[in-house]
mmCIF file with all atom_site columns, C-alpha atoms in Angstrom:
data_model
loop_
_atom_site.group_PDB
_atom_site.id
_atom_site.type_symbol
_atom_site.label_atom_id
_atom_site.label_alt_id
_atom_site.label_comp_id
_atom_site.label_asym_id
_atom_site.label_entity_id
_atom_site.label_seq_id
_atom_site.pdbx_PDB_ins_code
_atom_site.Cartn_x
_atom_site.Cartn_y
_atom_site.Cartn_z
_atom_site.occupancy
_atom_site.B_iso_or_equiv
_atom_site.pdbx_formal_charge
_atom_site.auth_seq_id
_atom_site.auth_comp_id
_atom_site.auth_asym_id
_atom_site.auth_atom_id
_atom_site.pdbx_PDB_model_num
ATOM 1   C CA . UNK A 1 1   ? 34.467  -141.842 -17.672 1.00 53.00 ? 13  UNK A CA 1
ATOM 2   C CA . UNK A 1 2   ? 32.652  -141.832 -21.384 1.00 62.00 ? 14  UNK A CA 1
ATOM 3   C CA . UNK A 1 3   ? 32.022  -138.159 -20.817 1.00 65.00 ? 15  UNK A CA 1
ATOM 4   C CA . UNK A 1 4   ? 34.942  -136.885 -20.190 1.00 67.00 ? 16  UNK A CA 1
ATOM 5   C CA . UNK A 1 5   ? 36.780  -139.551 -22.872 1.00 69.00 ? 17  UNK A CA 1
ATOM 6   C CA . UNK A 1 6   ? 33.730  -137.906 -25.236 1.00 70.00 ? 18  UNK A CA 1
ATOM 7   C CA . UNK A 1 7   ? 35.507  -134.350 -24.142 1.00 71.00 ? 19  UNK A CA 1
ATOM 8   C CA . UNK A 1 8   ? 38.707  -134.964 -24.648 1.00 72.00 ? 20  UNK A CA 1
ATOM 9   C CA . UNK A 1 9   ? 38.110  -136.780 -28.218 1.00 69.00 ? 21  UNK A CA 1
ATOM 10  C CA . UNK A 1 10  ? 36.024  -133.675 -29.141 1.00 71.00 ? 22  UNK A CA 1
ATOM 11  C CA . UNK A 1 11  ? 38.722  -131.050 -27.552 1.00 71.00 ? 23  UNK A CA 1
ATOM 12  C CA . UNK A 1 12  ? 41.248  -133.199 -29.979 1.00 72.00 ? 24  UNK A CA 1
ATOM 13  C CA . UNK A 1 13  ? 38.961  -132.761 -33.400 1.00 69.00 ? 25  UNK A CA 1
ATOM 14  C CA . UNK A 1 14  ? 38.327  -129.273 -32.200 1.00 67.00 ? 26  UNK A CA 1
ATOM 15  C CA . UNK A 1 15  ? 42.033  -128.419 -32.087 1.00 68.00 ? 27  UNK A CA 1
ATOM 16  C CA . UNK A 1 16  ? 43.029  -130.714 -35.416 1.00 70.00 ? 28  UNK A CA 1
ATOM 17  C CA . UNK A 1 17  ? 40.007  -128.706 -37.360 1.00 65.00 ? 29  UNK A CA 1
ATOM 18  C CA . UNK A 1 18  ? 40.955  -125.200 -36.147 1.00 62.00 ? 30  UNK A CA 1
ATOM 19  C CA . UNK A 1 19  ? 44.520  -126.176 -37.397 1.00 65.00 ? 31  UNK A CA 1
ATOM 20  C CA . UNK A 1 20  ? 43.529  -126.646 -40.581 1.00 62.00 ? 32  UNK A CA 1
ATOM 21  C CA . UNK A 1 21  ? 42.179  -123.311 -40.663 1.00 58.00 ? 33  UNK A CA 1
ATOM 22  C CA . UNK A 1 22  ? 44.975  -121.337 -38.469 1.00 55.00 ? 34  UNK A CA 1
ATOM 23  C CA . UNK A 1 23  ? 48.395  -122.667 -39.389 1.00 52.00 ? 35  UNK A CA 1
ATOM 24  C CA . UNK A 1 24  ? 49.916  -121.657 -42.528 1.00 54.00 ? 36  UNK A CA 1
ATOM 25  C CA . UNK A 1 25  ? 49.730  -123.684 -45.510 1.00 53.00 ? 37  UNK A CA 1
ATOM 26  C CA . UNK A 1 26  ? 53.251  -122.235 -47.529 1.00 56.00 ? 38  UNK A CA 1
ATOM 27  C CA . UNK A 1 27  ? 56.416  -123.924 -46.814 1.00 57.00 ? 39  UNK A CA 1
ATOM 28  C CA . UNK A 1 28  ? 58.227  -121.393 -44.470 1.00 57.00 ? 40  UNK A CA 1
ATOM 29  C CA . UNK A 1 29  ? 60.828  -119.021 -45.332 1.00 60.00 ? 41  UNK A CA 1
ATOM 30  C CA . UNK A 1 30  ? 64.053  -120.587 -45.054 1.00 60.00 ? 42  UNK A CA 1
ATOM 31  C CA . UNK A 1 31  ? 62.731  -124.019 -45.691 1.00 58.00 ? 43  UNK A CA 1
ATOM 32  C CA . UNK A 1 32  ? 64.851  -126.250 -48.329 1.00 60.00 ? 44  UNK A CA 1
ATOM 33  C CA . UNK A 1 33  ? 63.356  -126.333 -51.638 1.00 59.00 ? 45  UNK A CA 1
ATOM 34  C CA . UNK A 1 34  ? 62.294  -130.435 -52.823 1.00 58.00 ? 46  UNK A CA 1
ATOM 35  C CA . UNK A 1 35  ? 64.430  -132.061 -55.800 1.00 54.00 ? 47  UNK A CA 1
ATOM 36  C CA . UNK A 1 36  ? 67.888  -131.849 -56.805 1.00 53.00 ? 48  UNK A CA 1
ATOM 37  C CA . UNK A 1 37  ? 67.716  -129.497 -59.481 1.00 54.00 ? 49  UNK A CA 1
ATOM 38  C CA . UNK A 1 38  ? 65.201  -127.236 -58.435 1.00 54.00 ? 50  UNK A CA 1
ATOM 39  C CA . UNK A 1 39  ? 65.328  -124.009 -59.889 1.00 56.00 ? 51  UNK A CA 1
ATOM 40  C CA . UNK A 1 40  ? 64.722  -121.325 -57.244 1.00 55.00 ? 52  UNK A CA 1
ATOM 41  C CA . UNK A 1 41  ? 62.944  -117.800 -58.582 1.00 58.00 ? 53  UNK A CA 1
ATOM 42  C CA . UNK A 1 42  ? 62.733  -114.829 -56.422 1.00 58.00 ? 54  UNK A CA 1
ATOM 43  C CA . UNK A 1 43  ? 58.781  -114.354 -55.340 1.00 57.00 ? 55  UNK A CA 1
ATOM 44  C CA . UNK A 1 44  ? 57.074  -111.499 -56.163 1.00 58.00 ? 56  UNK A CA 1
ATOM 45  C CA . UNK A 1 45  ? 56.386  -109.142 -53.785 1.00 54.00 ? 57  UNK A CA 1
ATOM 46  C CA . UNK A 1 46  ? 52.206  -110.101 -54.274 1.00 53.00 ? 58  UNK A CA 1
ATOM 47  C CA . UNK A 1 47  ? 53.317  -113.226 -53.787 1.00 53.00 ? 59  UNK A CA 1
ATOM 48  C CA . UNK A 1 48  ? 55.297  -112.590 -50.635 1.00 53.00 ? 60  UNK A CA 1
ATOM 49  C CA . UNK A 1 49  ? 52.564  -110.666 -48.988 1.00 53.00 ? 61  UNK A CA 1
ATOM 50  C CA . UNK A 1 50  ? 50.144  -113.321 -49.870 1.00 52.00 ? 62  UNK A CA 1
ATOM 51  C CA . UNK A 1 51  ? 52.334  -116.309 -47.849 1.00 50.00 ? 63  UNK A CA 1
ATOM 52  C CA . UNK A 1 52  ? 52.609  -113.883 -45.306 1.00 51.00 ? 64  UNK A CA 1
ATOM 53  C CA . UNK A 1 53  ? 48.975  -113.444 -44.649 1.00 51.00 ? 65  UNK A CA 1
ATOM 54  C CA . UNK A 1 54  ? 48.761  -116.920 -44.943 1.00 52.00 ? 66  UNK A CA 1
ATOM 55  C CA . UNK A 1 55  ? 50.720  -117.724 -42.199 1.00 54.00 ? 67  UNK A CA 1
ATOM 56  C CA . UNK A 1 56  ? 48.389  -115.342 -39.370 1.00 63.00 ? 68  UNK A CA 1
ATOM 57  C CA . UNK A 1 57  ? 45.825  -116.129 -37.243 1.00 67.00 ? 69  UNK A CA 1
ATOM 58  C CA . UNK A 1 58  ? 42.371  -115.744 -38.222 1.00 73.00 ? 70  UNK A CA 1
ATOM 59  C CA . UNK A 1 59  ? 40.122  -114.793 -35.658 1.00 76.00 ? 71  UNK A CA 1
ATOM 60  C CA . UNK A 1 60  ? 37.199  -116.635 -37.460 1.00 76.00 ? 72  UNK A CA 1
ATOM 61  C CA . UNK A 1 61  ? 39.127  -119.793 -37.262 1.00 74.00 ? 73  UNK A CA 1
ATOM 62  C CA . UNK A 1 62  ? 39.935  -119.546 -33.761 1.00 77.00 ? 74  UNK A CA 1
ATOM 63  C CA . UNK A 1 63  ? 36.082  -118.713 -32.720 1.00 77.00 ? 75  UNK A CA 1
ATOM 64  C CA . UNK A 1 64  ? 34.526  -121.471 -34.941 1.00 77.00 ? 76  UNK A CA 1
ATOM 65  C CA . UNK A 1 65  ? 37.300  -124.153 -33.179 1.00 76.00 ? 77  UNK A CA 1
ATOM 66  C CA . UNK A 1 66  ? 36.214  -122.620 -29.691 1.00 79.00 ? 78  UNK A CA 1
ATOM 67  C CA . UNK A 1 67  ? 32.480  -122.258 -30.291 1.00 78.00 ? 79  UNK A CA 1
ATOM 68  C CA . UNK A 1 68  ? 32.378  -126.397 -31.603 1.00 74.00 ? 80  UNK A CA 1
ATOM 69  C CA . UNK A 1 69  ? 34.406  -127.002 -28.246 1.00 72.00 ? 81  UNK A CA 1
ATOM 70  C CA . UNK A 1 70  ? 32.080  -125.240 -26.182 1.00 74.00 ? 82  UNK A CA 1
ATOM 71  C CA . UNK A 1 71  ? 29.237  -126.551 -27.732 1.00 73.00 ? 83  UNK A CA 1
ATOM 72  C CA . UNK A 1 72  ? 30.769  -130.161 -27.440 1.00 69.00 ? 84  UNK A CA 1
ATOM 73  C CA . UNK A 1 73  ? 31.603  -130.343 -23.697 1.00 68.00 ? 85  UNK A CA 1
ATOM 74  C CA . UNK A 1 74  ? 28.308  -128.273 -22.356 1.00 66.00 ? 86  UNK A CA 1
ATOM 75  C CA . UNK A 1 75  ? 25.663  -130.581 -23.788 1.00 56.00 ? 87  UNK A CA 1
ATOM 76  C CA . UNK A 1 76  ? 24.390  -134.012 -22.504 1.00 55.00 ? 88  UNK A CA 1
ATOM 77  C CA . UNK A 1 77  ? 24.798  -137.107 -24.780 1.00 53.00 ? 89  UNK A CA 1
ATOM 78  C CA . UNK A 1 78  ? 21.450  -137.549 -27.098 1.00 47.00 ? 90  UNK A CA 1
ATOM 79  C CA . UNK A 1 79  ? 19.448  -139.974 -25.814 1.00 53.00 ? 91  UNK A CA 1
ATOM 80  C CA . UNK A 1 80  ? 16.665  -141.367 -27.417 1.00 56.00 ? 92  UNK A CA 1
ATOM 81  C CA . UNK A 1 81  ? 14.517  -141.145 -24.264 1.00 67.00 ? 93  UNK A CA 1
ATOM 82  C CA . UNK A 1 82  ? 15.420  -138.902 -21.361 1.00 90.00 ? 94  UNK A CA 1
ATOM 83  C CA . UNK A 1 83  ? 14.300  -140.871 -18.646 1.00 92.00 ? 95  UNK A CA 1
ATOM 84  C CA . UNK A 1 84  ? 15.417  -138.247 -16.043 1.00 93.00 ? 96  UNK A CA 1
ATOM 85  C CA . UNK A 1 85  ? 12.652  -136.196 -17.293 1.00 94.00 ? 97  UNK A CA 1
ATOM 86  C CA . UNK A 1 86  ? 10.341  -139.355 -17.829 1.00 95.00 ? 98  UNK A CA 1
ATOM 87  C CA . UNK A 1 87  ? 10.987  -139.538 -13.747 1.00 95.00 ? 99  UNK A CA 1
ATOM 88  C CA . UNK A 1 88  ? 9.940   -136.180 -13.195 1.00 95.00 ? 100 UNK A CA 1
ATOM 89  C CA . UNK A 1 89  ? 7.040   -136.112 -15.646 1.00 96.00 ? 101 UNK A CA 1
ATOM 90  C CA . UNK A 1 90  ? 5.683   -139.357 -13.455 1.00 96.00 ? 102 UNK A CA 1
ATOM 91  C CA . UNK A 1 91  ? 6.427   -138.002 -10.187 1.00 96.00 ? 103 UNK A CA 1
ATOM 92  C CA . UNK A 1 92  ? 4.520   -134.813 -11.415 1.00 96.00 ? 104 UNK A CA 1
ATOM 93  C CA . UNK A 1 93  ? 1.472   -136.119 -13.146 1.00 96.00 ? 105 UNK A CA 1
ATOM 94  C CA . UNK A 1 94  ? 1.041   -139.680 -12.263 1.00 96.00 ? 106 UNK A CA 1
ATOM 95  C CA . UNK A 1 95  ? 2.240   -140.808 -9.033  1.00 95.00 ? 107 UNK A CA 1
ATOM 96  C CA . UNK A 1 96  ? -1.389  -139.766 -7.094  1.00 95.00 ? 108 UNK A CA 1
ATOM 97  C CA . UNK A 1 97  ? -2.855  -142.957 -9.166  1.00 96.00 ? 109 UNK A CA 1
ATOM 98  C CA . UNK A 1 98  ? 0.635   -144.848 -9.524  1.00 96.00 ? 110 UNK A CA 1
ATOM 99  C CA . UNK A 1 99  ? 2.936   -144.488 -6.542  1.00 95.00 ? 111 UNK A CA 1
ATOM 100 C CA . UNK A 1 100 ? 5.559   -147.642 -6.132  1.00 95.00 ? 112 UNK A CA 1
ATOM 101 C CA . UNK A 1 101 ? 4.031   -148.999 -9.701  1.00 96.00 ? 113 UNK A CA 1
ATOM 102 C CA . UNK A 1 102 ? 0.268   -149.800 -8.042  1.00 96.00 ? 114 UNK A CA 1
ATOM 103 C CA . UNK A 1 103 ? -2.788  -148.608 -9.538  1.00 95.00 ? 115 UNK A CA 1
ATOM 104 C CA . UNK A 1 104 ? -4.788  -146.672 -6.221  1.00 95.00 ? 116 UNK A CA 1
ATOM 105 C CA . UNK A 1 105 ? -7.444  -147.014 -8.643  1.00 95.00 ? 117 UNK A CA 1
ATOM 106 C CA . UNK A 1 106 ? -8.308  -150.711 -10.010 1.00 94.00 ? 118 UNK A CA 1
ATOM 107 C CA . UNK A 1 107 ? -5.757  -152.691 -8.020  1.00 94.00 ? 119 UNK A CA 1
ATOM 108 C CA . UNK A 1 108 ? -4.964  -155.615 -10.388 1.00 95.00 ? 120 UNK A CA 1
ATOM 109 C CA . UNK A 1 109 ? -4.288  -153.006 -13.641 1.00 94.00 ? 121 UNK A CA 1
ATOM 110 C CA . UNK A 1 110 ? -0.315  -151.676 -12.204 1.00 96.00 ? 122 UNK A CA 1
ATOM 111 C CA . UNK A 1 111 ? 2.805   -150.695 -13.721 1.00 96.00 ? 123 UNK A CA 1
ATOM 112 C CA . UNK A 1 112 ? 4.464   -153.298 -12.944 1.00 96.00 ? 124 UNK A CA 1
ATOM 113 C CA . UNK A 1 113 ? 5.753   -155.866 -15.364 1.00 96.00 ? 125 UNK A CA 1
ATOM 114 C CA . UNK A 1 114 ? 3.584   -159.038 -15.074 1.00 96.00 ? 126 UNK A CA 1
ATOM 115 C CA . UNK A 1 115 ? 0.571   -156.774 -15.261 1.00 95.00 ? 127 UNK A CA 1
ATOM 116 C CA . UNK A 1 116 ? 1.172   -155.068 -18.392 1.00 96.00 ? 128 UNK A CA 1
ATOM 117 C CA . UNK A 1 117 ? 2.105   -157.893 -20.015 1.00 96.00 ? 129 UNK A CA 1
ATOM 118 C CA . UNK A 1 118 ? -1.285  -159.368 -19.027 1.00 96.00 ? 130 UNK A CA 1
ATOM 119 C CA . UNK A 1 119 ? -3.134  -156.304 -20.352 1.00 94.00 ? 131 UNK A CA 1
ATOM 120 C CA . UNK A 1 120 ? -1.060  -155.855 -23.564 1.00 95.00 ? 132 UNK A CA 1
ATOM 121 C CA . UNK A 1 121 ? 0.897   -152.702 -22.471 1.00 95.00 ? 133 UNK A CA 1
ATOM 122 C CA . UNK A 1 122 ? 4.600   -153.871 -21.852 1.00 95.00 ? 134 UNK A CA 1
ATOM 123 C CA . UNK A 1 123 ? 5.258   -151.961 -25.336 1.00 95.00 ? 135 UNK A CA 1
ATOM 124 C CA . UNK A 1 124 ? 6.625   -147.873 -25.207 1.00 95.00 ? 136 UNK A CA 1
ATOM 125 C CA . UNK A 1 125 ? 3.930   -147.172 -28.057 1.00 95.00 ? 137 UNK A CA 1
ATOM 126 C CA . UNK A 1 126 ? 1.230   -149.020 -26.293 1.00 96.00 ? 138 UNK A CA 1
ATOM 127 C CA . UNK A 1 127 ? 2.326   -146.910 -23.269 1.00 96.00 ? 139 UNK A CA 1
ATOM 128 C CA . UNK A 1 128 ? 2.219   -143.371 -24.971 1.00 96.00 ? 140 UNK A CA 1
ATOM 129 C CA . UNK A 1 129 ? -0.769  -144.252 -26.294 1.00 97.00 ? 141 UNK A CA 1
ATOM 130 C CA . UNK A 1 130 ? -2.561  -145.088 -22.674 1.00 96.00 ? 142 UNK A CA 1
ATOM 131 C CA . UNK A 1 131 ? -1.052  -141.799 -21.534 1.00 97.00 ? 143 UNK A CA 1
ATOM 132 C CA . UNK A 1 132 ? -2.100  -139.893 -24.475 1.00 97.00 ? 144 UNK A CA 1
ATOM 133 C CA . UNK A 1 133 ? -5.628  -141.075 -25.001 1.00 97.00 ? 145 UNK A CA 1
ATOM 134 C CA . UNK A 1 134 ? -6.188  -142.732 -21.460 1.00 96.00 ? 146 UNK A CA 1
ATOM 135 C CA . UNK A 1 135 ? -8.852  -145.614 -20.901 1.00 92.00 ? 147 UNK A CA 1
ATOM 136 C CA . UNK A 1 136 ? -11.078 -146.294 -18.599 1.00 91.00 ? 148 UNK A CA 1
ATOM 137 C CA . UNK A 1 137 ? -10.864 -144.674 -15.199 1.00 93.00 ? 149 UNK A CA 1
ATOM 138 C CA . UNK A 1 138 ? -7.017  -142.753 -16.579 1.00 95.00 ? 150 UNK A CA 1
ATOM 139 C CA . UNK A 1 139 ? -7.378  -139.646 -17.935 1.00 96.00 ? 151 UNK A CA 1
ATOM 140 C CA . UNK A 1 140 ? -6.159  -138.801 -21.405 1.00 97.00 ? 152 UNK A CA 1
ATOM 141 C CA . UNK A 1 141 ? -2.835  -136.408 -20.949 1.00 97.00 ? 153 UNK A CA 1
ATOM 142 C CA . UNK A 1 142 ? -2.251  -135.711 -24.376 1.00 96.00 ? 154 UNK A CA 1
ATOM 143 C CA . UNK A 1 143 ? -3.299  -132.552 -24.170 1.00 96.00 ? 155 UNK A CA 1
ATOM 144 C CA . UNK A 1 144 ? -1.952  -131.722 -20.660 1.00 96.00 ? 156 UNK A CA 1
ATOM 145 C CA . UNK A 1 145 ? 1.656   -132.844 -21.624 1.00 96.00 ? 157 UNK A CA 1
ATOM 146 C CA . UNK A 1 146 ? 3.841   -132.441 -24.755 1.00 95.00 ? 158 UNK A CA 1
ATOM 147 C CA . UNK A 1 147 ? 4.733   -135.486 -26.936 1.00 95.00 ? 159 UNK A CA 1
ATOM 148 C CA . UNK A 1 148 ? 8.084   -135.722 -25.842 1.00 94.00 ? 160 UNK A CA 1
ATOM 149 C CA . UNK A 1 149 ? 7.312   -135.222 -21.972 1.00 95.00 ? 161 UNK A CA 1
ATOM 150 C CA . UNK A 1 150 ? 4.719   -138.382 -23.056 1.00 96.00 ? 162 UNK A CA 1
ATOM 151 C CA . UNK A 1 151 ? 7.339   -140.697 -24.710 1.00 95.00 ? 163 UNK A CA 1
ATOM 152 C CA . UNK A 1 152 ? 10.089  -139.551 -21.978 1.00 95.00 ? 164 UNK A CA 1
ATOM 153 C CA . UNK A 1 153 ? 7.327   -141.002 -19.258 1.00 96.00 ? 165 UNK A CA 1
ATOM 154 C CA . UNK A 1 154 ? 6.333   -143.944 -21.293 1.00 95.00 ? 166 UNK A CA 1
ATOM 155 C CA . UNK A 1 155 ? 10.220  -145.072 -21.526 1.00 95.00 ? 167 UNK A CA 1
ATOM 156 C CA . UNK A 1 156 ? 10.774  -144.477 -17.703 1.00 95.00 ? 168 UNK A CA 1
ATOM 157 C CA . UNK A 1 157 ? 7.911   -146.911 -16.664 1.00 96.00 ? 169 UNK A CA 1
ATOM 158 C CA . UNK A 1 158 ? 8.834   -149.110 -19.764 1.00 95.00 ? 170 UNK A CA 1
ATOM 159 C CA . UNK A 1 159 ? 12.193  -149.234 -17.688 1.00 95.00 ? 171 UNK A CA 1
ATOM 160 C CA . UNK A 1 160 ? 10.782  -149.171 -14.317 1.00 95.00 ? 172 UNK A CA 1
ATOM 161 C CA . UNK A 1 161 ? 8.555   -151.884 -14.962 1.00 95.00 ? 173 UNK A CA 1
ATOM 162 C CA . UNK A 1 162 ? 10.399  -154.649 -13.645 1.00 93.00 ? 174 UNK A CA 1
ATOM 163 C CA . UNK A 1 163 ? 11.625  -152.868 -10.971 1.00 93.00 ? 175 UNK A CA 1
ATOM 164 C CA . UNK A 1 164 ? 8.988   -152.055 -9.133  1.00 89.00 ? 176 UNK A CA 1
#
């Protein structure tokens, strides 16, 4: 329901912005003139063809306002870790050693909550850096996977942790 509230509230700015840019900004012809003894000249004809042209549609307006919107309602919210890709980083690279949160390897060292907190790694930057350097009998992925495919995996079994 945030996304599409996120969409509509963007869709609104879009539209109020564009306006700014696409309706006119000269009282209309016809419109009553403000105080009581306002004296009323006859425009110039520059000055007539310049409120006209004021009052059209610009076509740079109109793609700016529909460019933002598109660019608005196509694009996931920014998320400091994108633990969808976390998952698929893990399933991809580390689930031969770390399937269900175990360690295959040395049993007692998992993924699992209790455990890193025991071996000082319930912390995302201790995480990337065990991914990125490895210890002991893990591998060092840092140059295997790119730093945000490492902090993207280090937030997903920061989050997993305690729910394996």
């Amino acid at each position: 329901m945030s996304r599409v509230a996120s969409v509509v509230c963007a869709v609104s700015l879009a539209l109020y912005g564009a306006s700014c840019f696409i309706l006119p900004a000269s009282t209309p012809r016809g419109a009553p003139q403000q105080g009581a003894g306002a004296v009323v000249q006859q425009p110039s004809a520059a000055a007539t063809q310049e409120s006209e042209s004021a009052g059209s549609w610009s076509p740079l307006a109109i793609g700016a306002a529909l460019g933002l919107l598109a660019a608005v309602a196509t694009t996931r919210p920014a998320l400091a870790a994108d633990l969808e890709n976390g998952e698929a980083v893990f399933q991809g690279n580390c689930t031969a050693c770390h399937a269900g949160g175990n360690n295959s390897i040395v049993a007692e060292k998992k993924l699992k909550k209790d455990a890193l907190v025991t071996y000082g790694k319930y912390d995302v930057s201790a995480i990337i850096t065990q991914v990125t350097n490895g210890n002991g009998s893990m591998p060092a992925f840092g140059d295997k996977l790119g730093p945000d495919d490492i902090e993207d995996v280090a937030n997903y079994v920061y989050n997993k942790a305690d729910k394996w």
